[in-house]
């Protein structure tokens, strides 16, 4: 049986810093706590029989994948554009209050609960769903580790007919995938210290 782990990158905002909507157009690094989260993820996957390690092309994801590669002894197999964060359009870099003021609370709830992108966001949901379905349909044994972002990770759930849910920084979700490509969600939004 194949196991697929969807891993969200570590923190990109320091404690006390006001978070903003950061998408595919803002390639920021991890902050100190984000590197600590990446190290915790690496420790949790150390010794795992990794078949494939993929990352979003964004720096924050690659910085999270690097210690995982060292801990597992499996090099990064490359990046995939469908693992990159979505484009928040005019809301890029904006604090949550400004985003809600522009699009409204209902539009944000529709995104969080159904994966319906607000006006102005560039998501291409059908292409992302197709990419996740194609990935799940791939055969094989072992563990596939995919380092991505919250906006992209939600489409793994949607591709399987599940409601989208948030994936916190430094957390992962796990799927069991049968040889015929059928995938089952085992757990979601688990941080390494919570998995023990």
Coordinates of C-alpha atoms in Angstrom, one line a residue:
X1 CA 0.0 0.0 0.0
X2 CA 1.1 3.5 -0.8
X3 CA 0.9 6.3 1.8
X4 CA 0.7 9.9 0.7
X5 CA 1.6 12.7 3.2
X6 CA 0.5 16.2 2.3
X7 CA 2.8 18.5 4.3
X8 CA 2.3 22.3 4.8
X9 CA 5.4 24.4 5.0
X10 CA 6.5 26.0 8.3
X11 CA 5.7 29.5 9.6
X12 CA 6.4 32.5 7.4
X13 CA 5.4 35.1 10.1
X14 CA 7.1 35.7 13.3
X15 CA 5.2 35.5 16.6
X16 CA 3.3 38.8 17.1
X17 CA 3.6 39.7 13.4
X18 CA 0.2 40.4 11.8
X19 CA -0.5 37.6 9.2
X20 CA -1.4 38.5 5.7
X21 CA -2.7 36.6 2.7
X22 CA 0.5 35.4 1.0
X23 CA 0.1 33.4 -2.2
X24 CA 2.1 32.3 -5.2
X25 CA 3.4 35.8 -6.1
X26 CA 5.2 36.4 -2.7
X27 CA 8.1 34.0 -2.3
X28 CA 9.1 34.6 1.3
X29 CA 11.3 32.4 3.5
X30 CA 10.5 30.6 6.7
X31 CA 11.0 32.5 9.9
X32 CA 12.8 30.9 12.9
X33 CA 9.7 29.1 14.2
X34 CA 9.1 27.8 10.7
X35 CA 12.6 26.3 10.5
X36 CA 11.8 24.6 13.9
X37 CA 8.6 23.2 12.5
X38 CA 10.5 21.9 9.4
X39 CA 13.0 20.2 11.8
X40 CA 10.1 18.6 13.7
X41 CA 8.6 17.3 10.5
X42 CA 11.9 16.0 9.5
X43 CA 12.3 14.1 12.8
X44 CA 8.8 12.6 12.4
X45 CA 9.6 11.3 8.9
X46 CA 13.2 10.2 9.7
X47 CA 13.8 6.6 8.6
X48 CA 10.6 6.4 6.6
X49 CA 10.8 4.4 3.3
X50 CA 10.3 7.4 1.0
X51 CA 9.4 6.7 -2.6
X52 CA 9.0 10.3 -3.7
X53 CA 9.7 13.7 -2.1
X54 CA 8.1 16.6 -4.0
X55 CA 7.7 20.3 -3.2
X56 CA 6.0 23.4 -4.3
X57 CA 8.5 25.7 -6.2
X58 CA 8.1 28.4 -3.5
X59 CA 11.1 29.0 -1.1
X60 CA 9.0 28.3 2.0
X61 CA 8.1 24.8 0.8
X62 CA 11.6 24.0 -0.4
X63 CA 13.1 25.2 2.9
X64 CA 10.6 22.8 4.7
X65 CA 11.5 19.9 2.3
X66 CA 15.3 20.3 2.7
X67 CA 15.6 18.9 6.3
X68 CA 13.0 16.2 5.5
X69 CA 15.3 15.1 2.6
X70 CA 18.3 15.0 5.0
X71 CA 16.4 13.1 7.7
X72 CA 15.0 10.5 5.3
X73 CA 18.1 10.2 3.1
X74 CA 15.9 10.7 0.1
X75 CA 16.7 13.7 -2.1
X76 CA 14.1 16.2 -3.3
X77 CA 12.7 14.7 -6.5
X78 CA 11.7 18.1 -7.8
X79 CA 8.9 20.7 -7.7
X80 CA 5.5 20.7 -9.2
X81 CA 3.5 23.8 -10.0
X82 CA 0.2 22.3 -8.8
X83 CA 1.7 22.2 -5.3
X84 CA 2.3 26.0 -5.3
X85 CA 0.1 28.3 -3.3
X86 CA -2.8 29.9 -5.1
X87 CA -2.8 33.5 -6.3
X88 CA -4.8 35.8 -4.1
X89 CA -5.0 38.5 -6.7
X90 CA -5.8 41.9 -5.3
X91 CA -5.8 40.4 -1.7
X92 CA -2.1 39.4 -2.0
X93 CA -0.2 40.7 1.0
X94 CA -3.4 42.1 2.7
X95 CA -4.4 41.4 6.3
X96 CA -7.4 39.3 6.9
X97 CA -9.6 42.3 7.8
X98 CA -8.9 44.0 4.5
X99 CA -9.6 40.8 2.6
X100 CA -13.0 40.4 4.3
X101 CA -13.8 44.1 3.7
X102 CA -13.2 43.6 0.0
X103 CA -14.8 40.2 -0.6
X104 CA -17.2 39.7 2.3
X105 CA -17.3 37.1 5.0
X106 CA -19.5 34.8 3.0
X107 CA -17.0 34.7 0.1
X108 CA -14.3 33.8 2.5
X109 CA -16.5 31.1 4.1
X110 CA -17.2 29.7 0.6
X111 CA -13.5 29.4 0.0
X112 CA -12.8 27.8 3.4
X113 CA -15.7 25.4 3.3
X114 CA -16.2 24.6 -0.4
X115 CA -13.0 25.7 -2.2
X116 CA -14.9 28.3 -4.2
X117 CA -12.4 31.0 -5.0
X118 CA -13.4 34.7 -4.4
X119 CA -13.6 37.2 -7.2
X120 CA -10.1 38.2 -8.3
X121 CA -8.3 35.1 -7.0
X122 CA -6.6 32.9 -9.5
X123 CA -6.9 29.3 -8.6
X124 CA -7.8 27.0 -11.6
X125 CA -9.6 24.5 -9.4
X126 CA -10.3 22.0 -12.1
X127 CA -6.7 21.8 -13.1
X128 CA -5.6 21.3 -9.5
X129 CA -8.2 18.6 -8.9
X130 CA -7.1 16.8 -12.0
X131 CA -3.5 17.0 -10.9
X132 CA -4.3 15.5 -7.5
X133 CA -6.5 12.8 -9.0
X134 CA -3.7 11.9 -11.4
X135 CA -1.2 11.7 -8.6
X136 CA -3.4 9.5 -6.4
X137 CA -4.0 7.2 -9.4
X138 CA -0.2 6.6 -9.7
X139 CA 0.7 3.1 -8.4
X140 CA 3.5 2.1 -6.2
X141 CA 4.5 1.2 -2.7
X142 CA 6.1 3.3 0.1
X143 CA 5.6 6.9 1.2
X144 CA 5.2 9.9 -1.0
X145 CA 5.9 13.2 0.8
X146 CA 4.4 16.4 -0.8
X147 CA 5.4 19.7 0.7
X148 CA 2.9 22.4 -0.2
X149 CA 0.7 25.2 1.1
X150 CA -2.7 25.5 2.6
X151 CA -4.4 26.8 -0.5
X152 CA -3.0 23.9 -2.6
X153 CA -3.4 21.2 0.0
X154 CA -7.2 21.7 0.2
X155 CA -7.5 20.4 -3.4
X156 CA -6.2 16.9 -2.3
X157 CA -9.4 16.6 -0.2
X158 CA -11.6 18.1 -2.9
X159 CA -10.2 15.7 -5.5
X160 CA -11.5 12.8 -3.3
X161 CA -14.9 14.3 -2.8
X162 CA -14.2 15.6 0.7
X163 CA -14.8 19.0 2.1
X164 CA -11.7 21.2 2.1
X165 CA -10.2 21.9 5.5
X166 CA -7.3 24.0 6.7
X167 CA -3.9 22.6 7.1
X168 CA -1.9 24.5 9.7
X169 CA 1.8 25.5 9.2
X170 CA 4.1 22.6 10.1
X171 CA 1.2 20.1 9.9
X172 CA 0.5 17.2 7.6
X173 CA -2.3 15.0 6.3
X174 CA -2.1 11.3 5.5
X175 CA -3.8 9.2 2.8
X176 CA -3.7 5.4 2.2
X177 CA -3.8 4.7 -1.5
X178 CA -4.7 1.3 -2.9
X179 CA -3.0 -0.1 -6.1
X180 CA -6.1 0.9 -8.1
X181 CA -5.7 4.5 -7.0
X182 CA -8.5 4.6 -4.4
X183 CA -7.4 6.9 -1.7
X184 CA -8.7 7.2 1.9
X185 CA -8.0 10.0 4.3
X186 CA -6.4 8.7 7.4
X187 CA -5.7 11.9 9.3
X188 CA -5.5 15.6 8.6
X189 CA -3.9 18.7 10.1
X190 CA -1.6 16.8 12.5
X191 CA 1.6 18.4 13.8
X192 CA 4.4 16.1 14.6
X193 CA 4.2 16.6 18.4
X194 CA 0.5 15.7 18.2
X195 CA 1.1 12.5 16.2
X196 CA 2.9 10.7 19.0

